[in-house]
Amino acid sequence: MEEEDGDHDFLFSAAAQSTDRHERVIVHIDIDCYYAQVEMILNPSLRGKPLGIKQKNLVVTCNYEARALGVEKLMTIKSALEKCPSLILANGEDLKNYREMSEKIYKVLQSYSPFVEKLGLDENFVDVTHKIVKSPEVQHVISGHTFHDSEDICTCGCTERLAQGSLIAQKMRDHLRDELGITSCGGIAFNKLLAKLVGTTHKPNQQTTLLSTSSLSLIKSLKHLRNIPGIGSAINRKLEVLGINTIEKLQSAEMCKLTEALGGKTANQIQQLSFGIDNSHVKITDRPKSIGAEDGFIPIRSEGEVRKKLSCLLNRVLELVEKDGRKPCQLKLTVRKLHPSSHSVRESRQTTIEYGTGTGSSTQQGPGDEKQKMKLMTTLMNLFERIIDCDVSWQVTLLGISFSGFSSGNSESPAKNSINKYFPVKKSPLRSEEPLPPSKRCRFDESVLQELPPDIRQEVLEDMQNQLPSPDPQKPTDSDCPKGVDPLVFCELPVEIREELLAEERTKKQTTIKKSNNLLQYFRKAS
Ligand code: DCP
Ligand code: MG
Ligand code: MG
C-alpha cells in the first residue's frame, strides 16, 4: 500500500535534510546540441539551418532549429528526413574536433575551480563551494531561473550560497561563449545529481538554480526511473522485474528486496538517488591513462591490408598523443579475429617502446617523425604476428592501437642525442625540491586546498587518493629512485627498465663507468 503524497514529502524531506546537507555548491554545465555546435563553429554557413549529426544510420544530435522542426536526438536518418526534408546532415563519426573542444571547455572551467569533473565530452561538474563568501554584506540575487515550488525556505544559508553559485555559473557560461563561441546550460544545486537534473529544466542556453526545499519535487517531476543519472538499462530491467517502475515505488521499496536484486551498495545508492540524495564528490578528472583508437571493418585477410589500416590508425593516435604532451612507454595492439564458426575473439598484445619525436608534432612531415612512425609500424606488425599466425588463413574485423605508461613530460629543449628527450622532466610549479610521494601529489594549486574547511579538505584529499591507482607493491617509492633521475618518470617505467637502472646505479657505486651510453645517464635530469 502506498503512503499518501503529503506524508511522503514530510518523511523524505526530513531524510534529505538529515543525510544530505546543503553545504556544497555544485555547478553542472552541459553544452547545447554539442556535436552540432562544434560543426557550426567550424562551418558558420550551417548556422540558422536545421542540422543533424549522423553516425551510421542515426542522427546522434541536431541543432535547435532541427528540433523545432520535429527532429529528435537518436532518430534514424530516415525518420529525421521524413520529419524535416531540409535537414542538412554532417558526418560525426570522427570525434577529433569534439574531443578538442571538450578539452578547451575543461580548461576554461578549471580557471574557476580546481574541482572539475568531466562527464562525457560535453558535461562537467564544478564544485565552487570554496568560492562562496561567508556572511556577505549584501544578499545576492539568483542569476537565471529558480526551481522552487515550495513555500518553505531552508534556513541553513544554502539559498544565499546557491545564489552566489548561480553568479559564478553565469560567468563560466559567458566565458565559454566569449572565448569558444559555444553556448551551454547550467544547473546549480547542493549536490551533483540535483545540479545535473535541474540544468535540463530550461534549455538551450539558460541556467537554473534549485532551492534545497524543492529537491523532492524536482525528482518527482522525472517521468521515468531511467531519467535518474545512475539508473542505467541493466538496473532498470532488474527493478522492473521487482515491479518498481516509478520514482515513488523506488522510494518506498523494501531494502532487503532491492539488495537481493542489486547488491547492498547499489540498492542503497539508487534508493538515495530517488530521494535526491547524492553525497558523491566532484572527482577531479585526471588525464587519461591510455590514448588510443579502434577501427572496425568488414573482414580483411592480408598483411598488406592490415598494414594500411594500422598506418591510418597510428596517424590518428599519434596526433592525440602529441596533443596530450606526455610520452608513452607502452604500445598495445588489439585485434578482433573472426573464427570459422563466425564468432569473434578480441586479443591484445603490448610491448615497451621508446617514444619521442624530438621535432615536435607528428603531423609535421619531419624525417624524425617518419622514422619514428616506421619504427612503431614495425613494432605493431610484430605484435600482430604474435596474435595471428599468418601461415594459416585468418580474418580480422577490428584493429586497435593504444599508448599508455605515460611519463609526465614535455618536449622542452631536450639535450641532443639524449634519451632524456624521450622522457623529459616537466618543471611543474608544484614540485618542490624534495618530491612528494606519489600518493600526496596534488594536480592543482595547494593554496586552494588550504582555504577549505578542515573536514572538507580531508575528504577531498581522501577522494584524490582514491582516484590514484592503489599502491602497487612492485612500484618503487621515491626513495628507491636512482640519484638524479626524475622520480615521476622512474615510477612509471616498466619493472625491467627500473631494475636495469637500479643495477647500473649499484655498479656505478662500485666502479666508475666510462661508457658514455649507459642506460642510467639517459634518465638523469638535465642539469
Ligand atoms: N551523443 C552520442 N550518442 C548518444 C548520446 C550523445 O553520440 N547516444 C553525443 C552527441 C551529442 C553529445 O554526445 O552532441 C552530447 O550529448 P547530450 O545528450 O548532451 O546532447 P546534446 O549536447 O547534443 O544536446 P542537448 O542540447 O540536449 O544537451
Ligand atoms: Mg549537451
Ligand atoms: Mg550532455
PDB file of N, CA and C in Angstrom, residues 221-298:
ATOM      1  N   SER A 221       9.341  15.142 -10.560  1.00  0.00           N
ATOM      2  CA  SER A 221       8.911  15.610 -11.882  1.00  0.00           C
ATOM      3  C   SER A 221       9.491  14.733 -12.998  1.00  0.00           C
ATOM      4  N   LEU A 222      10.434  13.858 -12.641  1.00  0.00           N
ATOM      5  CA  LEU A 222      11.021  12.998 -13.677  1.00  0.00           C
ATOM      6  C   LEU A 222       9.985  11.968 -14.105  1.00  0.00           C
ATOM      7  N   LYS A 223       9.946  11.733 -15.423  1.00  0.00           N
ATOM      8  CA  LYS A 223       8.890  10.837 -15.921  1.00  0.00           C
ATOM      9  C   LYS A 223       9.255   9.368 -15.720  1.00  0.00           C
ATOM     10  N   HIS A 224      10.554   9.044 -15.877  1.00  0.00           N
ATOM     11  CA  HIS A 224      10.956   7.634 -15.781  1.00  0.00           C
ATOM     12  C   HIS A 224      12.122   7.484 -14.821  1.00  0.00           C
ATOM     13  N   LEU A 225      12.217   6.285 -14.256  1.00  0.00           N
ATOM     14  CA  LEU A 225      13.378   5.993 -13.400  1.00  0.00           C
ATOM     15  C   LEU A 225      14.679   6.176 -14.170  1.00  0.00           C
ATOM     16  N   ARG A 226      14.640   5.850 -15.472  1.00  0.00           N
ATOM     17  CA  ARG A 226      15.844   5.963 -16.300  1.00  0.00           C
ATOM     18  C   ARG A 226      16.344   7.409 -16.377  1.00  0.00           C
ATOM     19  N   ASN A 227      15.491   8.374 -16.041  1.00  0.00           N
ATOM     20  CA  ASN A 227      15.938   9.766 -16.077  1.00  0.00           C
ATOM     21  C   ASN A 227      16.861  10.105 -14.910  1.00  0.00           C
ATOM     22  N   ILE A 228      16.928   9.192 -13.933  1.00  0.00           N
ATOM     23  CA  ILE A 228      17.851   9.448 -12.819  1.00  0.00           C
ATOM     24  C   ILE A 228      19.238   8.996 -13.262  1.00  0.00           C
ATOM     25  N   PRO A 229      20.184   9.925 -13.343  1.00  0.00           N
ATOM     26  CA  PRO A 229      21.532   9.507 -13.735  1.00  0.00           C
ATOM     27  C   PRO A 229      22.023   8.470 -12.725  1.00  0.00           C
ATOM     28  N   GLY A 230      22.532   7.380 -13.195  1.00  0.00           N
ATOM     29  CA  GLY A 230      22.965   6.315 -12.269  1.00  0.00           C
ATOM     30  C   GLY A 230      22.051   5.100 -12.393  1.00  0.00           C
ATOM     31  N   ILE A 231      20.867   5.299 -12.946  1.00  0.00           N
ATOM     32  CA  ILE A 231      19.997   4.143 -13.201  1.00  0.00           C
ATOM     33  C   ILE A 231      20.030   3.871 -14.703  1.00  0.00           C
ATOM     34  N   GLY A 232      20.863   2.919 -15.058  1.00  0.00           N
ATOM     35  CA  GLY A 232      21.014   2.567 -16.476  1.00  0.00           C
ATOM     36  C   GLY A 232      20.048   1.455 -16.838  1.00  0.00           C
ATOM     37  N   SER A 233      20.202   0.959 -18.078  1.00  0.00           N
ATOM     38  CA  SER A 233      19.212  -0.025 -18.548  1.00  0.00           C
ATOM     39  C   SER A 233      19.289  -1.321 -17.745  1.00  0.00           C
ATOM     40  N   ALA A 234      20.494  -1.729 -17.321  1.00  0.00           N
ATOM     41  CA  ALA A 234      20.620  -3.007 -16.597  1.00  0.00           C
ATOM     42  C   ALA A 234      19.879  -2.921 -15.255  1.00  0.00           C
ATOM     43  N   ILE A 235      20.119  -1.838 -14.517  1.00  0.00           N
ATOM     44  CA  ILE A 235      19.460  -1.680 -13.211  1.00  0.00           C
ATOM     45  C   ILE A 235      17.956  -1.543 -13.420  1.00  0.00           C
ATOM     46  N   ASN A 236      17.589  -0.788 -14.440  1.00  0.00           N
ATOM     47  CA  ASN A 236      16.173  -0.564 -14.721  1.00  0.00           C
ATOM     48  C   ASN A 236      15.442  -1.890 -14.974  1.00  0.00           C
ATOM     49  N   ARG A 237      16.099  -2.779 -15.727  1.00  0.00           N
ATOM     50  CA  ARG A 237      15.476  -4.083 -16.028  1.00  0.00           C
ATOM     51  C   ARG A 237      15.224  -4.857 -14.737  1.00  0.00           C
ATOM     52  N   LYS A 238      16.254  -4.840 -13.856  1.00  0.00           N
ATOM     53  CA  LYS A 238      16.113  -5.578 -12.590  1.00  0.00           C
ATOM     54  C   LYS A 238      15.005  -4.980 -11.735  1.00  0.00           C
ATOM     55  N   LEU A 239      14.882  -3.658 -11.763  1.00  0.00           N
ATOM     56  CA  LEU A 239      13.833  -3.010 -10.971  1.00  0.00           C
ATOM     57  C   LEU A 239      12.465  -3.376 -11.536  1.00  0.00           C
ATOM     58  N   GLU A 240      12.385  -3.423 -12.858  1.00  0.00           N
ATOM     59  CA  GLU A 240      11.090  -3.773 -13.480  1.00  0.00           C
ATOM     60  C   GLU A 240      10.636  -5.163 -13.068  1.00  0.00           C
ATOM     61  N   VAL A 241      11.614  -6.082 -12.967  1.00  0.00           N
ATOM     62  CA  VAL A 241      11.282  -7.445 -12.532  1.00  0.00           C
ATOM     63  C   VAL A 241      10.638  -7.393 -11.139  1.00  0.00           C
ATOM     64  N   LEU A 242      11.103  -6.453 -10.312  1.00  0.00           N
ATOM     65  CA  LEU A 242      10.541  -6.313  -8.955  1.00  0.00           C
ATOM     66  C   LEU A 242       9.242  -5.492  -8.958  1.00  0.00           C
ATOM     67  N   GLY A 243       8.836  -5.064 -10.140  1.00  0.00           N
ATOM     68  CA  GLY A 243       7.608  -4.252 -10.246  1.00  0.00           C
ATOM     69  C   GLY A 243       7.856  -2.795  -9.873  1.00  0.00           C
ATOM     70  N   ILE A 244       9.121  -2.389  -9.844  1.00  0.00           N
ATOM     71  CA  ILE A 244       9.426  -0.991  -9.482  1.00  0.00           C
ATOM     72  C   ILE A 244       9.634  -0.200 -10.772  1.00  0.00           C
ATOM     73  N   ASN A 245       8.672   0.641 -11.098  1.00  0.00           N
ATOM     74  CA  ASN A 245       8.804   1.390 -12.354  1.00  0.00           C
ATOM     75  C   ASN A 245       8.505   2.882 -12.188  1.00  0.00           C
ATOM     76  N   THR A 246       8.385   3.335 -10.949  1.00  0.00           N
ATOM     77  CA  THR A 246       8.218   4.782 -10.742  1.00  0.00           C
ATOM     78  C   THR A 246       9.139   5.227  -9.603  1.00  0.00           C
ATOM     79  N   ILE A 247       9.356   6.527  -9.555  1.00  0.00           N
ATOM     80  CA  ILE A 247      10.210   7.091  -8.507  1.00  0.00           C
ATOM     81  C   ILE A 247       9.617   6.744  -7.131  1.00  0.00           C
ATOM     82  N   GLU A 248       8.303   6.915  -7.003  1.00  0.00           N
ATOM     83  CA  GLU A 248       7.656   6.673  -5.705  1.00  0.00           C
ATOM     84  C   GLU A 248       7.857   5.220  -5.274  1.00  0.00           C
ATOM     85  N   LYS A 249       7.728   4.290  -6.233  1.00  0.00           N
ATOM     86  CA  LYS A 249       7.887   2.875  -5.874  1.00  0.00           C
ATOM     87  C   LYS A 249       9.320   2.582  -5.452  1.00  0.00           C
ATOM     88  N   LEU A 250      10.267   3.239  -6.077  1.00  0.00           N
ATOM     89  CA  LEU A 250      11.668   3.020  -5.680  1.00  0.00           C
ATOM     90  C   LEU A 250      11.906   3.602  -4.285  1.00  0.00           C
ATOM     91  N   GLN A 251      11.295   4.753  -4.028  1.00  0.00           N
ATOM     92  CA  GLN A 251      11.468   5.368  -2.704  1.00  0.00           C
ATOM     93  C   GLN A 251      10.942   4.458  -1.595  1.00  0.00           C
ATOM     94  N   SER A 252       9.821   3.790  -1.872  1.00  0.00           N
ATOM     95  CA  SER A 252       9.222   3.007  -0.784  1.00  0.00           C
ATOM     96  C   SER A 252       9.570   1.510  -0.868  1.00  0.00           C
ATOM     97  N   ALA A 253      10.469   1.152  -1.806  1.00  0.00           N
ATOM     98  CA  ALA A 253      10.822  -0.270  -1.953  1.00  0.00           C
ATOM     99  C   ALA A 253      11.534  -0.783  -0.699  1.00  0.00           C
ATOM    100  N   GLU A 254      11.293  -2.063  -0.378  1.00  0.00           N
ATOM    101  CA  GLU A 254      11.965  -2.633   0.805  1.00  0.00           C
ATOM    102  C   GLU A 254      13.430  -2.879   0.476  1.00  0.00           C
ATOM    103  N   MET A 255      14.281  -2.429   1.368  1.00  0.00           N
ATOM    104  CA  MET A 255      15.708  -2.509   1.111  1.00  0.00           C
ATOM    105  C   MET A 255      16.173  -3.957   0.903  1.00  0.00           C
ATOM    106  N   CYS A 256      15.560  -4.903   1.645  1.00  0.00           N
ATOM    107  CA  CYS A 256      16.035  -6.285   1.502  1.00  0.00           C
ATOM    108  C   CYS A 256      15.759  -6.821   0.092  1.00  0.00           C
ATOM    109  N   LYS A 257      14.645  -6.403  -0.494  1.00  0.00           N
ATOM    110  CA  LYS A 257      14.331  -6.862  -1.858  1.00  0.00           C
ATOM    111  C   LYS A 257      15.306  -6.230  -2.863  1.00  0.00           C
ATOM    112  N   LEU A 258      15.527  -4.930  -2.662  1.00  0.00           N
ATOM    113  CA  LEU A 258      16.453  -4.232  -3.567  1.00  0.00           C
ATOM    114  C   LEU A 258      17.849  -4.840  -3.470  1.00  0.00           C
ATOM    115  N   THR A 259      18.249  -5.125  -2.226  1.00  0.00           N
ATOM    116  CA  THR A 259      19.595  -5.675  -2.001  1.00  0.00           C
ATOM    117  C   THR A 259      19.734  -7.038  -2.674  1.00  0.00           C
ATOM    118  N   GLU A 260      18.691  -7.828  -2.572  1.00  0.00           N
ATOM    119  CA  GLU A 260      18.734  -9.157  -3.183  1.00  0.00           C
ATOM    120  C   GLU A 260      18.940  -9.057  -4.698  1.00  0.00           C
ATOM    121  N   ALA A 261      18.280  -8.083  -5.291  1.00  0.00           N
ATOM    122  CA  ALA A 261      18.357  -7.963  -6.754  1.00  0.00           C
ATOM    123  C   ALA A 261      19.616  -7.245  -7.229  1.00  0.00           C
ATOM    124  N   LEU A 262      20.100  -6.282  -6.438  1.00  0.00           N
ATOM    125  CA  LEU A 262      21.157  -5.402  -6.959  1.00  0.00           C
ATOM    126  C   LEU A 262      22.445  -5.406  -6.146  1.00  0.00           C
ATOM    127  N   GLY A 263      22.410  -6.043  -4.987  1.00  0.00           N
ATOM    128  CA  GLY A 263      23.571  -5.945  -4.092  1.00  0.00           C
ATOM    129  C   GLY A 263      23.378  -4.731  -3.199  1.00  0.00           C
ATOM    130  N   GLY A 264      23.941  -4.809  -2.007  1.00  0.00           N
ATOM    131  CA  GLY A 264      23.688  -3.786  -0.991  1.00  0.00           C
ATOM    132  C   GLY A 264      24.096  -2.385  -1.399  1.00  0.00           C
ATOM    133  N   LYS A 265      25.275  -2.273  -2.033  1.00  0.00           N
ATOM    134  CA  LYS A 265      25.802  -0.937  -2.319  1.00  0.00           C
ATOM    135  C   LYS A 265      24.909  -0.211  -3.336  1.00  0.00           C
ATOM    136  N   THR A 266      24.621  -0.903  -4.442  1.00  0.00           N
ATOM    137  CA  THR A 266      23.800  -0.269  -5.489  1.00  0.00           C
ATOM    138  C   THR A 266      22.399   0.001  -4.971  1.00  0.00           C
ATOM    139  N   ALA A 267      21.860  -0.963  -4.209  1.00  0.00           N
ATOM    140  CA  ALA A 267      20.497  -0.810  -3.693  1.00  0.00           C
ATOM    141  C   ALA A 267      20.392   0.468  -2.874  1.00  0.00           C
ATOM    142  N   ASN A 268      21.328   0.629  -1.977  1.00  0.00           N
ATOM    143  CA  ASN A 268      21.335   1.787  -1.104  1.00  0.00           C
ATOM    144  C   ASN A 268      21.509   3.082  -1.909  1.00  0.00           C
ATOM    145  N   GLN A 269      22.456   3.010  -2.855  1.00  0.00           N
ATOM    146  CA  GLN A 269      22.769   4.195  -3.658  1.00  0.00           C
ATOM    147  C   GLN A 269      21.551   4.662  -4.468  1.00  0.00           C
ATOM    148  N   ILE A 270      20.891   3.713  -5.140  1.00  0.00           N
ATOM    149  CA  ILE A 270      19.803   4.177  -6.013  1.00  0.00           C
ATOM    150  C   ILE A 270      18.579   4.597  -5.208  1.00  0.00           C
ATOM    151  N   GLN A 271      18.395   4.001  -4.026  1.00  0.00           N
ATOM    152  CA  GLN A 271      17.257   4.474  -3.238  1.00  0.00           C
ATOM    153  C   GLN A 271      17.529   5.901  -2.753  1.00  0.00           C
ATOM    154  N   GLN A 272      18.772   6.153  -2.394  1.00  0.00           N
ATOM    155  CA  GLN A 272      19.120   7.531  -2.003  1.00  0.00           C
ATOM    156  C   GLN A 272      18.898   8.492  -3.160  1.00  0.00           C
ATOM    157  N   LEU A 273      19.314   8.070  -4.368  1.00  0.00           N
ATOM    158  CA  LEU A 273      19.130   8.941  -5.541  1.00  0.00           C
ATOM    159  C   LEU A 273      17.650   9.264  -5.741  1.00  0.00           C
ATOM    160  N   SER A 274      16.789   8.292  -5.456  1.00  0.00           N
ATOM    161  CA  SER A 274      15.364   8.529  -5.676  1.00  0.00           C
ATOM    162  C   SER A 274      14.815   9.578  -4.711  1.00  0.00           C
ATOM    163  N   PHE A 275      15.571   9.882  -3.654  1.00  0.00           N
ATOM    164  CA  PHE A 275      15.194  10.983  -2.752  1.00  0.00           C
ATOM    165  C   PHE A 275      15.988  12.258  -3.055  1.00  0.00           C
ATOM    166  N   GLY A 276      16.781  12.211  -4.120  1.00  0.00           N
ATOM    167  CA  GLY A 276      17.603  13.383  -4.453  1.00  0.00           C
ATOM    168  C   GLY A 276      18.866  13.474  -3.611  1.00  0.00           C
ATOM    169  N   ILE A 277      19.207  12.379  -2.939  1.00  0.00           N
ATOM    170  CA  ILE A 277      20.400  12.410  -2.077  1.00  0.00           C
ATOM    171  C   ILE A 277      21.592  11.878  -2.862  1.00  0.00           C
ATOM    172  N   ASP A 278      22.646  12.652  -2.893  1.00  0.00           N
ATOM    173  CA  ASP A 278      23.855  12.237  -3.608  1.00  0.00           C
ATOM    174  C   ASP A 278      25.045  12.878  -2.905  1.00  0.00           C
ATOM    175  N   ASN A 279      25.736  12.063  -2.129  1.00  0.00           N
ATOM    176  CA  ASN A 279      26.864  12.623  -1.378  1.00  0.00           C
ATOM    177  C   ASN A 279      28.191  12.496  -2.115  1.00  0.00           C
ATOM    178  N   SER A 280      28.145  12.067  -3.384  1.00  0.00           N
ATOM    179  CA  SER A 280      29.412  11.864  -4.103  1.00  0.00           C
ATOM    180  C   SER A 280      30.098  13.203  -4.373  1.00  0.00           C
ATOM    181  N   HIS A 281      31.418  13.155  -4.331  1.00  0.00           N
ATOM    182  CA  HIS A 281      32.200  14.371  -4.567  1.00  0.00           C
ATOM    183  C   HIS A 281      32.430  14.602  -6.041  1.00  0.00           C
ATOM    184  N   VAL A 282      32.751  15.823  -6.371  1.00  0.00           N
ATOM    185  CA  VAL A 282      33.228  16.119  -7.720  1.00  0.00           C
ATOM    186  C   VAL A 282      34.662  15.581  -7.776  1.00  0.00           C
ATOM    187  N   LYS A 283      34.862  14.610  -8.630  1.00  0.00           N
ATOM    188  CA  LYS A 283      36.194  13.981  -8.701  1.00  0.00           C
ATOM    189  C   LYS A 283      36.995  14.641  -9.804  1.00  0.00           C
ATOM    190  N   ILE A 284      38.137  15.194  -9.426  1.00  0.00           N
ATOM    191  CA  ILE A 284      38.938  15.909 -10.426  1.00  0.00           C
ATOM    192  C   ILE A 284      39.314  14.926 -11.532  1.00  0.00           C
ATOM    193  N   THR A 285      38.988  15.305 -12.761  1.00  0.00           N
ATOM    194  CA  THR A 285      39.259  14.400 -13.884  1.00  0.00           C
ATOM    195  C   THR A 285      40.752  14.374 -14.161  1.00  0.00           C
ATOM    196  N   ASP A 286      41.290  13.183 -14.119  1.00  0.00           N
ATOM    197  CA  ASP A 286      42.716  13.027 -14.375  1.00  0.00           C
ATOM    198  C   ASP A 286      42.915  12.850 -15.869  1.00  0.00           C
ATOM    199  N   ARG A 287      44.153  13.048 -16.267  1.00  0.00           N
ATOM    200  CA  ARG A 287      44.414  12.823 -17.690  1.00  0.00           C
ATOM    201  C   ARG A 287      44.309  11.323 -17.957  1.00  0.00           C
ATOM    202  N   PRO A 288      43.934  10.938 -19.167  1.00  0.00           N
ATOM    203  CA  PRO A 288      43.695   9.514 -19.422  1.00  0.00           C
ATOM    204  C   PRO A 288      44.953   8.678 -19.224  1.00  0.00           C
ATOM    205  N   LYS A 289      44.751   7.453 -18.750  1.00  0.00           N
ATOM    206  CA  LYS A 289      45.889   6.556 -18.536  1.00  0.00           C
ATOM    207  C   LYS A 289      46.352   5.956 -19.857  1.00  0.00           C
ATOM    208  N   SER A 290      45.457   5.950 -20.845  1.00  0.00           N
ATOM    209  CA  SER A 290      45.866   5.466 -22.164  1.00  0.00           C
ATOM    210  C   SER A 290      45.212   6.320 -23.235  1.00  0.00           C
ATOM    211  N   ILE A 291      45.868   6.372 -24.386  1.00  0.00           N
ATOM    212  CA  ILE A 291      45.316   7.124 -25.519  1.00  0.00           C
ATOM    213  C   ILE A 291      45.317   6.180 -26.711  1.00  0.00           C
ATOM    214  N   GLY A 292      44.168   5.980 -27.309  1.00  0.00           N
ATOM    215  CA  GLY A 292      44.138   5.035 -28.415  1.00  0.00           C
ATOM    216  C   GLY A 292      42.922   5.218 -29.283  1.00  0.00           C
ATOM    217  N   ALA A 293      42.816   4.359 -30.275  1.00  0.00           N
ATOM    218  CA  ALA A 293      41.646   4.362 -31.160  1.00  0.00           C
ATOM    219  C   ALA A 293      41.486   2.974 -31.744  1.00  0.00           C
ATOM    220  N   GLU A 294      40.253   2.662 -32.106  1.00  0.00           N
ATOM    221  CA  GLU A 294      39.961   1.361 -32.716  1.00  0.00           C
ATOM    222  C   GLU A 294      39.186   1.597 -33.995  1.00  0.00           C
ATOM    223  N   ASP A 295      39.301   0.648 -34.891  1.00  0.00           N
ATOM    224  CA  ASP A 295      38.552   0.753 -36.133  1.00  0.00           C
ATOM    225  C   ASP A 295      37.980  -0.617 -36.481  1.00  0.00           C
ATOM    226  N   GLY A 296      36.686  -0.693 -36.664  1.00  0.00           N
ATOM    227  CA  GLY A 296      36.046  -1.958 -37.063  1.00  0.00           C
ATOM    228  C   GLY A 296      35.726  -1.911 -38.546  1.00  0.00           C
ATOM    229  N   PHE A 297      35.753  -3.066 -39.220  1.00  0.00           N
ATOM    230  CA  PHE A 297      35.528  -3.071 -40.677  1.00  0.00           C
ATOM    231  C   PHE A 297      35.096  -4.463 -41.130  1.00  0.00           C
ATOM    232  N   ILE A 298      34.750  -4.569 -42.421  1.00  0.00           N
ATOM    233  CA  ILE A 298      34.425  -5.899 -42.952  1.00  0.00           C
ATOM    234  C   ILE A 298      35.720  -6.720 -42.968  1.00  0.00           C
TER     235      ILE A 298
END
